[in-house]
Amino acid sequence: MVSSIRESGARGRTRRAILGAAASVLSRRRNATLADIAAAADVGRSTLQRYFPDREVLVSAVVEDSLQRLDESLKEARIDQGPPLEALRRLVVAMLDVGDHVLFLYGDPRIIEAIVARGGPDPAAEEIRRLIRRGQAEGIVDPEVSWDWIEHVLWAHVSAGCTAVSRGKLPRHGASAWVIRTLENGIGARTAL
């Protein structure tokens, strides 16, 4: 497991640049080489390999870093506070703010292993589930649709928004608006939204 402690200084900046570039590159091309990732991070391949000796170590670190960034973004969004509809909108914006990491996680089969290695349920996923259930209880989210289906729909819509942003088809704020609109029209209680 990768340390969750953030390094500071030049070493920390280089490590973060490599992890960010890796999430971005791998979210678009799972078969990208270490040379592709090094170029995107604007470091030499030998520098990348000083931090991450092989592809497997790098990918594991990107999974952990992406989970951590998503967790931090969701904490900042305070989805446990305020009316469920406003919290859902903040959730979408928070997820799009770390779009490359969301895309990377959404498409990586090792994500479940990484969550298990963290020692239990994913706190971000649990918080999202509570929000969905709260929205259902308050009549904002369709109570006739299971919460796990709504969670899958949320991830699919956010992933579509992240993809549109990464391909330059929409600005982030435009993607947020479209994702929110399609979610509200799709999962909203028939009379609530």
C-alpha positions as a Markdown table, in Angstrom:
| # | Residue | x | y | z |
|---|---|---|---|---|
| 1 | Met | 0.0 | 0.0 | 0.0 |
| 2 | Val | 1.2 | 3.5 | -0.9 |
| 3 | Ser | 1.7 | 6.0 | 1.9 |
| 4 | Ser | -1.0 | 8.5 | 2.1 |
| 5 | Ile | 1.4 | 11.1 | 3.5 |
| 6 | Arg | 2.0 | 13.9 | 1.0 |
| 7 | Glu | 5.6 | 14.8 | 0.4 |
| 8 | Ser | 6.6 | 18.5 | 0.2 |
| 9 | Gly | 9.2 | 20.3 | -1.7 |
| 10 | Ala | 10.6 | 19.4 | -5.1 |
| 11 | Arg | 10.4 | 15.6 | -4.5 |
| 12 | Gly | 6.7 | 15.9 | -3.6 |
| 13 | Arg | 6.0 | 18.1 | -6.6 |
| 14 | Thr | 7.7 | 15.7 | -8.9 |
| 15 | Arg | 5.8 | 12.7 | -7.4 |
| 16 | Arg | 2.5 | 14.5 | -7.6 |
| 17 | Ala | 3.2 | 15.5 | -11.2 |
| 18 | Ile | 4.0 | 11.9 | -12.1 |
| 19 | Leu | 0.8 | 10.6 | -10.4 |
| 20 | Gly | -1.4 | 13.3 | -12.0 |
| 21 | Ala | 0.1 | 12.7 | -15.4 |
| 22 | Ala | -0.3 | 8.9 | -15.0 |
| 23 | Ala | -4.0 | 9.3 | -14.0 |
| 24 | Ser | -4.6 | 11.5 | -17.0 |
| 25 | Val | -2.7 | 9.3 | -19.5 |
| 26 | Leu | -4.0 | 6.0 | -18.2 |
| 27 | Ser | -7.6 | 7.2 | -18.0 |
| 28 | Arg | -7.4 | 7.7 | -21.8 |
| 29 | Arg | -5.1 | 4.8 | -22.7 |
| 30 | Arg | -4.8 | 1.9 | -20.3 |
| 31 | Asn | -1.8 | 0.5 | -22.3 |
| 32 | Ala | 0.2 | 3.7 | -22.1 |
| 33 | Thr | 3.9 | 3.1 | -21.6 |
| 34 | Leu | 6.1 | 4.5 | -18.8 |
| 35 | Ala | 7.7 | 6.7 | -21.5 |
| 36 | Asp | 4.3 | 8.1 | -22.4 |
| 37 | Ile | 3.6 | 8.9 | -18.7 |
| 38 | Ala | 7.1 | 10.4 | -18.1 |
| 39 | Ala | 6.6 | 12.7 | -21.2 |
| 40 | Ala | 3.2 | 13.8 | -19.9 |
| 41 | Ala | 4.7 | 14.5 | -16.5 |
| 42 | Asp | 7.6 | 16.4 | -18.2 |
| 43 | Val | 10.2 | 14.2 | -16.5 |
| 44 | Gly | 12.7 | 11.7 | -17.9 |
| 45 | Arg | 11.8 | 8.0 | -17.8 |
| 46 | Ser | 14.8 | 7.4 | -15.4 |
| 47 | Thr | 13.3 | 10.0 | -13.0 |
| 48 | Leu | 9.9 | 8.3 | -13.2 |
| 49 | Gln | 11.5 | 5.0 | -12.4 |
| 50 | Arg | 13.3 | 6.4 | -9.4 |
| 51 | Tyr | 9.9 | 7.2 | -7.9 |
| 52 | Phe | 8.1 | 4.1 | -9.3 |
| 53 | Pro | 10.4 | 1.3 | -10.3 |
| 54 | Asp | 7.9 | -0.5 | -12.5 |
| 55 | Arg | 4.5 | -0.1 | -14.1 |
| 56 | Glu | 2.7 | -2.1 | -11.4 |
| 57 | Val | 4.0 | 0.0 | -8.6 |
| 58 | Leu | 3.1 | 3.2 | -10.5 |
| 59 | Val | -0.5 | 2.0 | -11.2 |
| 60 | Ser | -1.0 | 0.9 | -7.6 |
| 61 | Ala | 0.2 | 4.4 | -6.5 |
| 62 | Val | -2.2 | 6.0 | -9.0 |
| 63 | Val | -5.1 | 4.0 | -7.7 |
| 64 | Glu | -4.3 | 5.1 | -4.1 |
| 65 | Asp | -3.7 | 8.7 | -5.0 |
| 66 | Ser | -6.9 | 8.9 | -7.1 |
| 67 | Leu | -8.9 | 7.4 | -4.2 |
| 68 | Gln | -7.4 | 9.9 | -1.9 |
| 69 | Arg | -8.0 | 12.9 | -4.2 |
| 70 | Leu | -11.6 | 11.8 | -4.7 |
| 71 | Asp | -12.1 | 11.5 | -0.9 |
| 72 | Glu | -10.6 | 14.9 | -0.4 |
| 73 | Ser | -12.8 | 16.5 | -3.1 |
| 74 | Leu | -15.9 | 14.9 | -1.6 |
| 75 | Lys | -15.1 | 16.1 | 1.9 |
| 76 | Glu | -14.7 | 19.6 | 0.6 |
| 77 | Ala | -18.1 | 19.3 | -1.1 |
| 78 | Arg | -19.8 | 18.6 | 2.2 |
| 79 | Ile | -22.4 | 16.3 | 0.7 |
| 80 | Asp | -23.6 | 15.4 | 4.2 |
| 81 | Gln | -24.8 | 18.9 | 4.7 |
| 82 | Gly | -27.8 | 20.9 | 3.3 |
| 83 | Pro | -30.7 | 19.8 | 1.2 |
| 84 | Pro | -30.1 | 16.6 | -0.8 |
| 85 | Leu | -30.5 | 18.3 | -4.2 |
| 86 | Glu | -27.9 | 20.9 | -3.4 |
| 87 | Ala | -25.6 | 18.2 | -2.0 |
| 88 | Leu | -26.0 | 16.1 | -5.2 |
| 89 | Arg | -25.1 | 19.1 | -7.3 |
| 90 | Arg | -22.0 | 19.8 | -5.1 |
| 91 | Leu | -21.1 | 16.1 | -5.5 |
| 92 | Val | -21.2 | 16.2 | -9.3 |
| 93 | Val | -19.0 | 19.3 | -9.3 |
| 94 | Ala | -16.6 | 17.8 | -6.8 |
| 95 | Met | -16.3 | 14.6 | -8.9 |
| 96 | Leu | -15.7 | 16.6 | -12.1 |
| 97 | Asp | -13.0 | 18.6 | -10.4 |
| 98 | Val | -10.9 | 15.5 | -10.1 |
| 99 | Gly | -12.1 | 14.2 | -13.5 |
| 100 | Asp | -9.0 | 12.4 | -14.7 |
| 101 | His | -8.8 | 10.5 | -11.4 |
| 102 | Val | -12.5 | 9.6 | -11.6 |
| 103 | Leu | -12.0 | 8.3 | -15.1 |
| 104 | Phe | -9.0 | 6.3 | -14.1 |
| 105 | Leu | -10.9 | 4.8 | -11.1 |
| 106 | Tyr | -14.1 | 4.1 | -13.1 |
| 107 | Gly | -12.2 | 2.0 | -15.6 |
| 108 | Asp | -9.7 | 0.2 | -13.4 |
| 109 | Pro | -10.5 | -3.3 | -12.3 |
| 110 | Arg | -8.1 | -3.1 | -9.4 |
| 111 | Ile | -10.2 | -0.5 | -7.6 |
| 112 | Ile | -12.0 | -3.1 | -5.4 |
| 113 | Glu | -8.7 | -4.6 | -4.3 |
| 114 | Ala | -7.4 | -1.2 | -3.4 |
| 115 | Ile | -10.5 | -0.4 | -1.3 |
| 116 | Val | -10.2 | -3.8 | 0.5 |
| 117 | Ala | -6.5 | -3.1 | 1.1 |
| 118 | Arg | -7.5 | 0.2 | 2.8 |
| 119 | Gly | -9.2 | -1.9 | 5.4 |
| 120 | Gly | -12.9 | -1.8 | 4.7 |
| 121 | Pro | -15.7 | 0.0 | 3.0 |
| 122 | Asp | -14.9 | 3.0 | 0.9 |
| 123 | Pro | -15.8 | 6.0 | 3.0 |
| 124 | Ala | -16.6 | 8.1 | -0.1 |
| 125 | Ala | -18.9 | 5.5 | -1.5 |
| 126 | Glu | -20.7 | 5.2 | 1.8 |
| 127 | Glu | -21.2 | 9.0 | 1.9 |
| 128 | Ile | -22.6 | 8.9 | -1.6 |
| 129 | Arg | -25.0 | 6.1 | -0.6 |
| 130 | Arg | -26.2 | 8.0 | 2.4 |
| 131 | Leu | -26.9 | 11.0 | 0.2 |
| 132 | Ile | -28.9 | 9.0 | -2.2 |
| 133 | Arg | -30.9 | 7.4 | 0.6 |
| 134 | Arg | -31.5 | 10.8 | 2.2 |
| 135 | Gly | -32.7 | 12.2 | -1.2 |
| 136 | Gln | -35.1 | 9.2 | -1.5 |
| 137 | Ala | -36.4 | 9.7 | 2.0 |
| 138 | Glu | -37.0 | 13.4 | 1.4 |
| 139 | Gly | -38.8 | 12.7 | -1.9 |
| 140 | Ile | -36.1 | 14.4 | -4.1 |
| 141 | Val | -34.7 | 11.2 | -5.6 |
| 142 | Asp | -37.0 | 8.5 | -7.0 |
| 143 | Pro | -37.7 | 6.1 | -4.2 |
| 144 | Glu | -38.9 | 3.4 | -6.6 |
| 145 | Val | -35.4 | 3.0 | -8.0 |
| 146 | Ser | -32.8 | 1.1 | -5.9 |
| 147 | Trp | -30.1 | 3.2 | -4.4 |
| 148 | Asp | -27.4 | 1.0 | -6.0 |
| 149 | Trp | -28.8 | 1.6 | -9.4 |
| 150 | Ile | -28.8 | 5.3 | -8.8 |
| 151 | Glu | -25.2 | 5.1 | -7.7 |
| 152 | His | -24.3 | 3.3 | -10.9 |
| 153 | Val | -26.2 | 6.0 | -12.9 |
| 154 | Leu | -24.4 | 8.7 | -11.1 |
| 155 | Trp | -21.0 | 7.3 | -11.8 |
| 156 | Ala | -21.9 | 6.7 | -15.5 |
| 157 | His | -23.1 | 10.3 | -15.9 |
| 158 | Val | -20.1 | 11.7 | -14.1 |
| 159 | Ser | -17.8 | 9.5 | -16.2 |
| 160 | Ala | -19.5 | 10.8 | -19.4 |
| 161 | Gly | -19.0 | 14.4 | -18.2 |
| 162 | Cys | -15.3 | 13.8 | -17.3 |
| 163 | Thr | -14.8 | 12.2 | -20.8 |
| 164 | Ala | -16.3 | 15.2 | -22.5 |
| 165 | Val | -14.0 | 17.5 | -20.6 |
| 166 | Ser | -10.9 | 15.4 | -21.2 |
| 167 | Arg | -11.6 | 15.3 | -24.9 |
| 168 | Gly | -12.2 | 19.1 | -25.0 |
| 169 | Lys | -15.9 | 18.8 | -26.0 |
| 170 | Leu | -17.1 | 20.7 | -23.0 |
| 171 | Pro | -15.6 | 23.0 | -20.4 |
| 172 | Arg | -15.8 | 21.6 | -16.8 |
| 173 | His | -18.7 | 24.0 | -15.8 |
| 174 | Gly | -20.6 | 23.0 | -18.9 |
| 175 | Ala | -20.1 | 19.3 | -18.1 |
| 176 | Ser | -21.3 | 19.9 | -14.6 |
| 177 | Ala | -24.5 | 21.6 | -15.7 |
| 178 | Trp | -25.3 | 18.8 | -18.2 |
| 179 | Val | -24.5 | 16.0 | -15.8 |
| 180 | Ile | -26.6 | 17.7 | -13.1 |
| 181 | Arg | -29.5 | 18.2 | -15.5 |
| 182 | Thr | -29.5 | 14.7 | -16.9 |
| 183 | Leu | -29.3 | 13.2 | -13.4 |
| 184 | Glu | -32.1 | 15.4 | -12.0 |
| 185 | Asn | -34.3 | 14.5 | -15.0 |
| 186 | Gly | -33.4 | 10.8 | -14.7 |
| 187 | Ile | -33.3 | 10.0 | -11.0 |
| 188 | Gly | -35.5 | 12.7 | -9.6 |
| 189 | Ala | -38.8 | 11.8 | -8.0 |
| 190 | Arg | -41.6 | 12.3 | -10.5 |
| 191 | Thr | -42.9 | 15.5 | -8.9 |
| 192 | Ala | -39.9 | 16.7 | -6.9 |
| 193 | Leu | -37.6 | 18.0 | -9.5 |
